[in-house]
Short mmCIF file of C-alpha atoms and ligand atoms in Angstrom, two decimals:
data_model
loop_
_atom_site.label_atom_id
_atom_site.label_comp_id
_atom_site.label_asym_id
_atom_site.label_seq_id
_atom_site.Cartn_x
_atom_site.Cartn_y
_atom_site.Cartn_z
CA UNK A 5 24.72 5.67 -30.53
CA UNK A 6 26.72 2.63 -29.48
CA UNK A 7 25.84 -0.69 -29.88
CA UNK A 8 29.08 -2.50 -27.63
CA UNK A 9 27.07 -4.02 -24.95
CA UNK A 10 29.56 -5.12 -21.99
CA UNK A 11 26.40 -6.73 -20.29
CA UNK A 12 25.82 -10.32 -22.33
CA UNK A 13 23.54 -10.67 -25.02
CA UNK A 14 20.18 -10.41 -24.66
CA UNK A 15 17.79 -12.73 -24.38
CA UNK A 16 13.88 -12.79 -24.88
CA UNK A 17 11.86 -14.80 -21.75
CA UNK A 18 8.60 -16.61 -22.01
CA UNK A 19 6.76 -17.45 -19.60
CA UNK A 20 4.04 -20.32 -19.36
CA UNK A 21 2.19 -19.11 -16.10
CA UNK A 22 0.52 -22.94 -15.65
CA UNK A 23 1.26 -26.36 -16.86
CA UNK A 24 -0.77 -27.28 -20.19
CA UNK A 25 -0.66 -23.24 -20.59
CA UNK A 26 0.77 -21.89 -24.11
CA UNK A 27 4.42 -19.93 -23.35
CA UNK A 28 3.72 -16.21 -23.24
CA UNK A 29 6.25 -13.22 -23.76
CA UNK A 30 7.36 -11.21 -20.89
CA UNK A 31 10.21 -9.31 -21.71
CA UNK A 32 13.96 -9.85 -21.91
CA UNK A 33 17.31 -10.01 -19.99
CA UNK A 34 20.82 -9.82 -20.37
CA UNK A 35 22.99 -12.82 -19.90
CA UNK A 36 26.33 -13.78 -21.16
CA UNK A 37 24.94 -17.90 -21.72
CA UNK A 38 22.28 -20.04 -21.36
CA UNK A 39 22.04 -21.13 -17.59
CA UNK A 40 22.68 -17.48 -16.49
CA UNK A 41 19.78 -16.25 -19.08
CA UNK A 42 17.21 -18.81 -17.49
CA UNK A 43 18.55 -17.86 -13.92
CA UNK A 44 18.46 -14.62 -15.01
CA UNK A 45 14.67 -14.67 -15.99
CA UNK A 46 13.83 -16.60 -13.02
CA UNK A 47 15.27 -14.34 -10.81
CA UNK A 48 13.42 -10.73 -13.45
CA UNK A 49 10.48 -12.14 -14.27
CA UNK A 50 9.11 -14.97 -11.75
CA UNK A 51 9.52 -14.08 -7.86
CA UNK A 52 5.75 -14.44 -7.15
CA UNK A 53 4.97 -17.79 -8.50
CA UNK A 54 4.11 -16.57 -12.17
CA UNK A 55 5.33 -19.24 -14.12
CA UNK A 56 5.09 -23.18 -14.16
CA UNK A 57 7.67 -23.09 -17.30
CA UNK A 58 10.26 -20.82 -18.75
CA UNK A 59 11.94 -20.71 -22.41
CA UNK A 60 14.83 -17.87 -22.76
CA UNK A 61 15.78 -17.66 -26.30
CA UNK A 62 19.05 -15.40 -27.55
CA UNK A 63 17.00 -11.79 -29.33
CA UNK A 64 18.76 -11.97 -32.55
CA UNK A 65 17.48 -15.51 -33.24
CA UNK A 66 13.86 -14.73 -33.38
CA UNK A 67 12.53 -14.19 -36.84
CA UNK A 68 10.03 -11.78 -37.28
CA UNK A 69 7.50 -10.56 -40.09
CA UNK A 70 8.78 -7.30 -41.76
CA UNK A 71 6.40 -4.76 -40.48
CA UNK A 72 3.99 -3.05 -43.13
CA UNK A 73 4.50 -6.23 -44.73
CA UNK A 74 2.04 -8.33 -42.70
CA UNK A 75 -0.90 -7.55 -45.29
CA UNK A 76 1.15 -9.39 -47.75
CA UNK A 77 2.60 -11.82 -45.44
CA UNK A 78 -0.37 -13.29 -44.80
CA UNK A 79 -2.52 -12.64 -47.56
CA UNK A 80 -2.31 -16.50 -48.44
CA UNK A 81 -5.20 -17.15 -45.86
CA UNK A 82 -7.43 -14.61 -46.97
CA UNK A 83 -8.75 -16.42 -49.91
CA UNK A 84 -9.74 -19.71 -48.08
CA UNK A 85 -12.88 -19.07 -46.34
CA UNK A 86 -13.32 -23.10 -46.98
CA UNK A 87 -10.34 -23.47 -43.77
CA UNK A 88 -13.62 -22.20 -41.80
CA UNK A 89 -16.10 -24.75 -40.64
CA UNK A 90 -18.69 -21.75 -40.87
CA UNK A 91 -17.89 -22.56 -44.82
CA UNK A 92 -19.75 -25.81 -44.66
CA UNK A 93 -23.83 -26.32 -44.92
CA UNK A 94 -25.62 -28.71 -43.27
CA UNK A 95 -28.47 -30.27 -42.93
CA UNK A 96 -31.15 -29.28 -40.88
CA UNK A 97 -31.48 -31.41 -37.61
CA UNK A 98 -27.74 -32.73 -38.12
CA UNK A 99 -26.47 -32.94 -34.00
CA UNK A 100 -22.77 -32.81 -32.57
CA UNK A 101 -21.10 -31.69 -35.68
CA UNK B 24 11.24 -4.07 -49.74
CA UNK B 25 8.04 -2.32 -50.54
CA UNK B 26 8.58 0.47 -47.60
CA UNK B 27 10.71 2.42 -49.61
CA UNK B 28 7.94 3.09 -51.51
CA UNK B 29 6.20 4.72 -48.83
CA UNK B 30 6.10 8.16 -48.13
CA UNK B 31 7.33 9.53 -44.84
CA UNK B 32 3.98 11.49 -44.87
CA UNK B 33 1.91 8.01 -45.30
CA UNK B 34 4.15 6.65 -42.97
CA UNK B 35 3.01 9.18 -40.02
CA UNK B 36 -0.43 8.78 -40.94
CA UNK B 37 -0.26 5.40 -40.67
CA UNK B 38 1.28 5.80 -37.28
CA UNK B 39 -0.98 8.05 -36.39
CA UNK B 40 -4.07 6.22 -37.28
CA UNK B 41 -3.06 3.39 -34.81
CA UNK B 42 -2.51 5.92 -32.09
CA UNK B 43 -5.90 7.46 -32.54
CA UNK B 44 -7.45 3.61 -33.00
CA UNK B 45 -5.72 2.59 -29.46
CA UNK B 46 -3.35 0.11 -31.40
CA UNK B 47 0.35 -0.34 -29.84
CA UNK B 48 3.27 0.59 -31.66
CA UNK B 49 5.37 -2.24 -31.63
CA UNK B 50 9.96 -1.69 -31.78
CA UNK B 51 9.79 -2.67 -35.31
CA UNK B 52 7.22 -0.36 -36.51
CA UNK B 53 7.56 2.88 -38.26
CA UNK B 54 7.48 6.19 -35.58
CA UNK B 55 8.47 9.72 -35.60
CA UNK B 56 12.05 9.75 -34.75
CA UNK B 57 10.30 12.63 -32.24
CA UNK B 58 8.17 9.85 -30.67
CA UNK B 59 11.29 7.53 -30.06
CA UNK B 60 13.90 10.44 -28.83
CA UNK B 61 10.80 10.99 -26.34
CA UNK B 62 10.58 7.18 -25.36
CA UNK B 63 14.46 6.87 -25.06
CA UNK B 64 14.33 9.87 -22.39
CA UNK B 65 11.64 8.96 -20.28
CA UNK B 66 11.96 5.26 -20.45
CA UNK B 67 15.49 5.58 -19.27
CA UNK B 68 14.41 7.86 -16.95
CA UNK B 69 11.96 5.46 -15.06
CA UNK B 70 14.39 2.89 -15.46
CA UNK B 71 17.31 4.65 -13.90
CA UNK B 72 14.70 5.56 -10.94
CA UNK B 73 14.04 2.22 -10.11
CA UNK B 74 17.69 1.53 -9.71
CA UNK B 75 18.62 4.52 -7.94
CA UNK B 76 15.87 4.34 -6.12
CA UNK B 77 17.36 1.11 -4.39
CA UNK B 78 19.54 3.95 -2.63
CA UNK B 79 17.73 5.01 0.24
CA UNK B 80 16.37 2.39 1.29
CA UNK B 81 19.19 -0.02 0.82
CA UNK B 82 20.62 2.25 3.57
CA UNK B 83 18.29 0.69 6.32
CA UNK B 84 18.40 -2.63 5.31
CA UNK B 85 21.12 -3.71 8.18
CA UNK B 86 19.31 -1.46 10.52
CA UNK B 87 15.90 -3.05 10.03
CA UNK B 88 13.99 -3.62 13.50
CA UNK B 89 13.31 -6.82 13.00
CA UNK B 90 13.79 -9.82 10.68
CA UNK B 91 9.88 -9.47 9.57
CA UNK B 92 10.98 -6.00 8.67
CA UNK B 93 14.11 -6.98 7.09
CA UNK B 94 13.03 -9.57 4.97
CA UNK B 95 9.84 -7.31 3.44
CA UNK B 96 12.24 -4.38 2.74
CA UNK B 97 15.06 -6.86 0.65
CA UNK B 98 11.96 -8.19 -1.26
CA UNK B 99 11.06 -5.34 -1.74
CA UNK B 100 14.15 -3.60 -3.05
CA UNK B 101 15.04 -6.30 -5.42
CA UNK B 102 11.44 -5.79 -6.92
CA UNK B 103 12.79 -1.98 -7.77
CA UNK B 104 15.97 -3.70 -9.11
CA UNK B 105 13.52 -5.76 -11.04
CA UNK B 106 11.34 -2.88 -12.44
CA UNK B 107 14.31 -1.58 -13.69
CA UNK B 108 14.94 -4.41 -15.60
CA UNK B 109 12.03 -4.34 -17.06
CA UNK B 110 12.53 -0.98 -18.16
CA UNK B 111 15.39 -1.19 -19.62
CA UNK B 112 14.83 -3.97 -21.71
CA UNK B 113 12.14 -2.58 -22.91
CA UNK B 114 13.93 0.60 -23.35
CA UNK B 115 16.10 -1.16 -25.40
CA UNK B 116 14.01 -2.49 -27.89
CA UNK B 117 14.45 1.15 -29.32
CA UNK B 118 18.08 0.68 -30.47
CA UNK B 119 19.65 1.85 -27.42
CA UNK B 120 21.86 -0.43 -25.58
CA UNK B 121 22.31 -1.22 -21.60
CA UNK B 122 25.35 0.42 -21.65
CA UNK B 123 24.57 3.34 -23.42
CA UNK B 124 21.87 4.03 -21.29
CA UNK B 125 24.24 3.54 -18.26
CA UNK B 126 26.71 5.71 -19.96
CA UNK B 127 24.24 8.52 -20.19
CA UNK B 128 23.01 8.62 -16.47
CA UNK B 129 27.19 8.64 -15.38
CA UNK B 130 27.56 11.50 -17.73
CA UNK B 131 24.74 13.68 -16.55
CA UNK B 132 22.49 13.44 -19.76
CA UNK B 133 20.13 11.10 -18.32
CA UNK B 134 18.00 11.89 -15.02
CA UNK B 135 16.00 9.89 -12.73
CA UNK B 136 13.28 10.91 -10.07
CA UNK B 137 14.22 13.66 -8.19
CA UNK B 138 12.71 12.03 -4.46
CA UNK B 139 15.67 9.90 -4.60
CA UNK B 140 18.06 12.81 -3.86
CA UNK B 141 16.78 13.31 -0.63
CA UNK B 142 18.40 11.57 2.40
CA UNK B 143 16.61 8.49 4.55
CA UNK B 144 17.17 9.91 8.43
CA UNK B 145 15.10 7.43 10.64
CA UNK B 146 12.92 4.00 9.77
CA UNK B 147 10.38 6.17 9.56
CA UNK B 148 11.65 6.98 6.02
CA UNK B 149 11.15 3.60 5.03
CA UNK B 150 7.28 3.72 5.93
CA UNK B 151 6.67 7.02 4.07
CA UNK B 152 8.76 5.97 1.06
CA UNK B 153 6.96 3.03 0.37
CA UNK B 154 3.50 4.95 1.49
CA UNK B 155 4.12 8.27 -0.26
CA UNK B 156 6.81 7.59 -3.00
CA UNK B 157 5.66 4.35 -4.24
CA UNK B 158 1.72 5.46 -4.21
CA UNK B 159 3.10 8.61 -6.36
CA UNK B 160 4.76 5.93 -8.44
CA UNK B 161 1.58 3.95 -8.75
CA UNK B 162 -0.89 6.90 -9.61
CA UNK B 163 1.63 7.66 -12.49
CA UNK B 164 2.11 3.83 -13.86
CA UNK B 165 -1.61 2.90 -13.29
CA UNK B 166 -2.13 5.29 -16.07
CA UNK B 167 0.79 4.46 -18.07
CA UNK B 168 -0.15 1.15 -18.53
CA UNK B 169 -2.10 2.57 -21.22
CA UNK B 170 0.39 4.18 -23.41
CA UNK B 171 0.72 3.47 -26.97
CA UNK B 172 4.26 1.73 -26.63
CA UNK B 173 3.85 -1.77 -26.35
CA UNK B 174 7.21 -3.25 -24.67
CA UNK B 175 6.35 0.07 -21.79
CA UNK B 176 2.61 -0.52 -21.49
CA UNK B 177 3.47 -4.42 -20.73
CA UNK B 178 6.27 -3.18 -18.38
CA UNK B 179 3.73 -1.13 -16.60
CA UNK B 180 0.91 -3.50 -16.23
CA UNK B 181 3.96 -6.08 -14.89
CA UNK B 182 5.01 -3.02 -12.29
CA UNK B 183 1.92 -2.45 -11.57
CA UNK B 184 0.81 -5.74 -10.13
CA UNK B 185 4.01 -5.79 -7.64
CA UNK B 186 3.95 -1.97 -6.63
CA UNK B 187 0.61 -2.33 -4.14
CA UNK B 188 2.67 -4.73 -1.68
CA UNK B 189 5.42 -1.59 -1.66
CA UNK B 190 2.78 0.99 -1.20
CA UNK B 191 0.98 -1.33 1.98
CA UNK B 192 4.29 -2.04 3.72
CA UNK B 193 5.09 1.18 4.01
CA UNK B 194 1.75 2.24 4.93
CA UNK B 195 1.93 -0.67 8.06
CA UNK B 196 4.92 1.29 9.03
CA UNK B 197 3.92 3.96 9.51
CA UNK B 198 0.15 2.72 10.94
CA UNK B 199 2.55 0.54 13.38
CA UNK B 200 4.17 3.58 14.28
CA UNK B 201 1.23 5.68 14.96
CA UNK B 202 0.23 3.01 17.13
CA UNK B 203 3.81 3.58 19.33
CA UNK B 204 4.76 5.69 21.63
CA UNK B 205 4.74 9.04 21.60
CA UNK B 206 8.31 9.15 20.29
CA UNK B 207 7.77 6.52 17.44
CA UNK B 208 4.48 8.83 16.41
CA UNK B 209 6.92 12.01 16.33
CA UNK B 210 9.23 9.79 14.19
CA UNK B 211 6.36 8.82 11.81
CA UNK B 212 4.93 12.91 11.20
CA UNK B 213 9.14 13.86 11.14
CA UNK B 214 9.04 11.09 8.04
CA UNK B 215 5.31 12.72 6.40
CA UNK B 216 6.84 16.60 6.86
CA UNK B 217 10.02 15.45 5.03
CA UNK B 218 8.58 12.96 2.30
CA UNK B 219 5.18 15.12 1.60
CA UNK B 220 6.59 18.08 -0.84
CA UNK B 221 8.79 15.88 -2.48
CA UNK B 222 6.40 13.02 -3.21
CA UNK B 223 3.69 15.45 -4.55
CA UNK B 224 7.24 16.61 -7.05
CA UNK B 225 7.51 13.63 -8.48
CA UNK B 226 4.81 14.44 -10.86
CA UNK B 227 6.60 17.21 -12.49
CA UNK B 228 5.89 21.12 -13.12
CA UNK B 229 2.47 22.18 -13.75
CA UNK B 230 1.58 21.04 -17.43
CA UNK B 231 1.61 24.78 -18.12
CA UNK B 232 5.52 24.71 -17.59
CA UNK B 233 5.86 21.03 -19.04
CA UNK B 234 6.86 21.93 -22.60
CA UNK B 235 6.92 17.86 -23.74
CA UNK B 236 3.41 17.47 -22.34
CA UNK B 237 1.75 17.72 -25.87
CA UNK B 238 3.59 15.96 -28.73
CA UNK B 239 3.45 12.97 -25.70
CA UNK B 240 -0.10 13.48 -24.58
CA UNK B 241 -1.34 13.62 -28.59
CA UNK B 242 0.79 10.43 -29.12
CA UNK B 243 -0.48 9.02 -25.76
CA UNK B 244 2.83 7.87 -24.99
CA UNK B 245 0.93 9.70 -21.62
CA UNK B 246 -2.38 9.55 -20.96
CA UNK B 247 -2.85 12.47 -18.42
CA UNK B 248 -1.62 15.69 -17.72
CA UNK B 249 0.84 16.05 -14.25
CA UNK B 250 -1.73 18.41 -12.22
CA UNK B 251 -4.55 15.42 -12.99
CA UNK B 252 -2.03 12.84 -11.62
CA UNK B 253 -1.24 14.70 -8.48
CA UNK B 254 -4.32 15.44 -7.87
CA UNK B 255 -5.41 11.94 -7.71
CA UNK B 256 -2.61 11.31 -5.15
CA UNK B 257 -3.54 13.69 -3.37
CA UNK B 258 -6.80 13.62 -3.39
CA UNK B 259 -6.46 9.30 -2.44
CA UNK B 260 -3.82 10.12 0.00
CA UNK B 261 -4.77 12.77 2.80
CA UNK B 262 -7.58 10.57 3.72
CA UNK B 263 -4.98 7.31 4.58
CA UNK B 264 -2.99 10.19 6.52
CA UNK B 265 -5.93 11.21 8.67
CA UNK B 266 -6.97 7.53 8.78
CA UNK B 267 -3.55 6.58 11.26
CA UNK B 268 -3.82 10.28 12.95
CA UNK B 269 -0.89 12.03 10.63
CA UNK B 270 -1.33 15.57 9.80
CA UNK B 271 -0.38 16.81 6.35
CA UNK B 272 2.68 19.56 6.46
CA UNK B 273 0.27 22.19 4.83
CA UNK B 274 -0.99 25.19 6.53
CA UNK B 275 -3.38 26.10 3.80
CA UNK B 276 -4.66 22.93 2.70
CA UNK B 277 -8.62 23.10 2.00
CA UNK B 278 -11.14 20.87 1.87
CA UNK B 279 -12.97 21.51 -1.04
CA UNK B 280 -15.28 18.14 -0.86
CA UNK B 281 -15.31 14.86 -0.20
CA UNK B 282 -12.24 13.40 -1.50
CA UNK B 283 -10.88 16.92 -3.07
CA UNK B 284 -8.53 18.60 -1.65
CA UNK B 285 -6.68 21.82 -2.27
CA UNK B 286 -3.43 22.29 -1.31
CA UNK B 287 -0.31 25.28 -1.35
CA UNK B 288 1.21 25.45 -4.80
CA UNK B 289 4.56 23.42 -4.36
CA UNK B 290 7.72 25.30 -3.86
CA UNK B 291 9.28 25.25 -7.40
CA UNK B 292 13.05 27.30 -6.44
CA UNK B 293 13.83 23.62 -4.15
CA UNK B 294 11.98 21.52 -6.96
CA UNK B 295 14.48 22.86 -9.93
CA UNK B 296 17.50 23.29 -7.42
CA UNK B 297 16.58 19.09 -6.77
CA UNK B 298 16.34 18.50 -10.31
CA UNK B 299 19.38 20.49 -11.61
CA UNK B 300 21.89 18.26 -9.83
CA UNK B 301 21.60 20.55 -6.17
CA UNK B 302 19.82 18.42 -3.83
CA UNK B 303 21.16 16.79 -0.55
CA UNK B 304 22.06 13.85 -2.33
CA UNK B 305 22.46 13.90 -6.03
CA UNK B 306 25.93 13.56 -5.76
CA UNK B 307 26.23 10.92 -3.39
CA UNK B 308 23.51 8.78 -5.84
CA UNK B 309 25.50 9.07 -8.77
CA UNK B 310 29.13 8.55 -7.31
CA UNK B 311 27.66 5.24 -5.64
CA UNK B 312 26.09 3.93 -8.94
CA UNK B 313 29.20 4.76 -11.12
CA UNK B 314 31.60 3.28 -8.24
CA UNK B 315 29.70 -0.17 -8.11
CA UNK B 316 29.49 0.09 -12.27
CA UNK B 317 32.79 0.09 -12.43
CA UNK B 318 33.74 -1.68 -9.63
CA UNK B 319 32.13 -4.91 -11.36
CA UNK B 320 33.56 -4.39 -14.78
CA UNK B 321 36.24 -7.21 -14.09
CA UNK B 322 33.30 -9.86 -13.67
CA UNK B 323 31.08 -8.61 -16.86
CA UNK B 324 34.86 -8.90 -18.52
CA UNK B 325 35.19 -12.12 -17.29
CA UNK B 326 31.78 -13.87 -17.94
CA UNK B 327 32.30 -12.42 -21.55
CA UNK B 328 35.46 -14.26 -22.46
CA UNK B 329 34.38 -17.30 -20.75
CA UNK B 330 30.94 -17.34 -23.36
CA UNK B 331 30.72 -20.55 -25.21
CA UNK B 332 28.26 -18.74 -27.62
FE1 FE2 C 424 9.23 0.22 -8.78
FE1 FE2 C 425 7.96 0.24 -5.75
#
């Protein structure tokens, strides 16, 4: 299978769909640098209005967890239920906490 | 690394235990190498459609009635330049690359929907295209937004949304049309007798001659069977057709009841003919896509050597 790509690198889009709105994945496009990659997603991913932001970022720079691994990868939170507010007691009649 | 540890058995029923638990399999997940050959084909596949599928219609864009009529059918072919974007992006988060998929379709080893290989005579075409082959197209992503491969189920449900504008332009056309004189009305049933048997192809043999129909039905990369899908269209479909006054090209189609109908059995000689490479058009598709691939080989050259990285 060949890997040669004559088409640009490819580049993961995000899209945040209103301002204040968190960025949200929506796929990926091929562009040989950065203003064609966020013309490029414009032109792929937003013709009806969809997004009030865009962030195009080159695939082989996202870091990833390994898969399989994630139960180890984030064991660390498991053990502190205290991170919860639900942890906490209070007392009775105690308002806007 | 801990997954060399793992079994390949434990590894498939893992996999399998998020299939049966509707979980997606995301690109860096363990899968059957079966499960990702069958993703490669028919991802590249849809994705190839889309694009070719800019053929026939691209070939009425200058002859467009009028600038309303223009202006919806560029919008809407560079959505279908779009969904194949999508595609193959997600397509490629398998470890195929663009131009390996491209490579394959110029070589033969890759197909794409059949409908395309026939040829767009009148305007007409345009209305039952967008009517017929897009609502086909619909009734078969509506339910793929649902399979178990993440990058294609969000492709779908982004497909999805756009395809309904392509399914009621062409439907207008052809309502417009009934609406016409008589001559534009014989234009419009000309377009239904022509587009009918193919659109109602597009879903594929009967699932008892589908011999990939299991391994991706038990894996829900699909969700239901080719007959169920064509039904649906059909059954959705005739009614629209009566609505504007069209009559379906079917001598022995039945009523069965409300909303079910029964028609012939599809004639499967001209279906395999299409999809072995003999239709009106296959050849003219391919030549067209591999002379424009080439032809712009000097400006993908170019933009790579001038990349800054
Ligand atoms: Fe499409
Ligand atoms: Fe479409």
């Amino acid at each position: 299978m060949s890997n040669t790509d004559t088409q640009g690198e490819l580049w993961e889009v995000f899209i945040q769909s209103k301002p204040g709105q968190s960025f949200k994945h929506a796929g990926a496009i091929h562009a040989f640098d950065r203003e064609m990659a966020i013309e490029n997603a414009r032109d792929t991913y937003t013709r009806r209005g969809e997004g009030s932001g865009l962030w195009v970022v080159r695939s082989k720079d996202i870091v990833s967890v390994t898969p399989n691994e994630e139960g180890y990868f984030f064991d660390p939170s498991n053990d502190k239920v205290y991170r919860n507010p639900t942890f906490y007691e209070m007392p009775e009649g105690v308002k806007h906490m | 690394m801990k997954t060399s540890l793992i079994s390949q058995e434990e590894l498939l029923l893992e996999f399998e235990k998020k299939i049966n638990a509707e979980q997606k399999i995301e690109p860096l997940d363990w899968m059957p190498d079966e499960y990702r050959n069958h993703l490669i084909r028919q991802m590249s596949q849809h994705a190839h459609s889309e694009v070719i599928g800019m053929q026939p219609e691209g070939n009425w864009i200058t002859r467009a009635p009028s600038l309303r009529s223009k202006k919806i059918l560029l919008a809407k072919i560079q959505d279908e330049g779009g969904h194949g974007l999508y595609l193959y992006s997600a397509a490629e988060t398998l470890g195929v690359s663009r131009d390996q998929f491209i490579q394959w379709l110029h070589e033969g080893k890759a197909k794409y929907a059949s409908v395309f290989n026939y040829p767009t005579l009148t305007w007409a075409d345009m209305g039952a295209i967008g009517w017929l082959v897009d609502g086909a197209a619909i009734t078969n992503q509506v339910s793929l937004q649902r399979t178990s491969y993440g990058p294609y189920s969000r492709a779908m449900v982004r497909i999805c949304k756009e395809e309904s504008f392509h399914q009621r332009q062409g439907y207008e056309i052809m309502w417009k049309m009934m609406e016409g004189t008589k001559d534009q009305q014989e234009m419009a049933q000309d377009a239904l007798n022509r587009w009918w048997w193919p659109a109602l192809m597009m879903f594929g043999p009967h699932d008892s001659d589908s011999p990939r129909t299991s391994n991706a039905m038990k894996w829900k990369i699909k969700r239901e069977t080719n007959d169920n899908l064509r039904q649906k269209f059909i059954n959705k479909t005739i009614p629209q057709a009566e609505l504007i006054g069209l009559k379906i090209p079917d001598s022995n189609l039945v009523k069965l009841s409300d909303e079910n109908y029964q028609t012939s059995d599809i004639n499967w000689d001209e279906f395999w003919k299409v999809v072995n490479g003999n239709g009106p058009c296959n050849e003219q598709r391919l030549a067209h896509h591999i002379k424009y691939h080439n032809e712009g080989a000097w400006v993908r050259e170019s933009a790579s050597l001038s990349n800054p990285k």
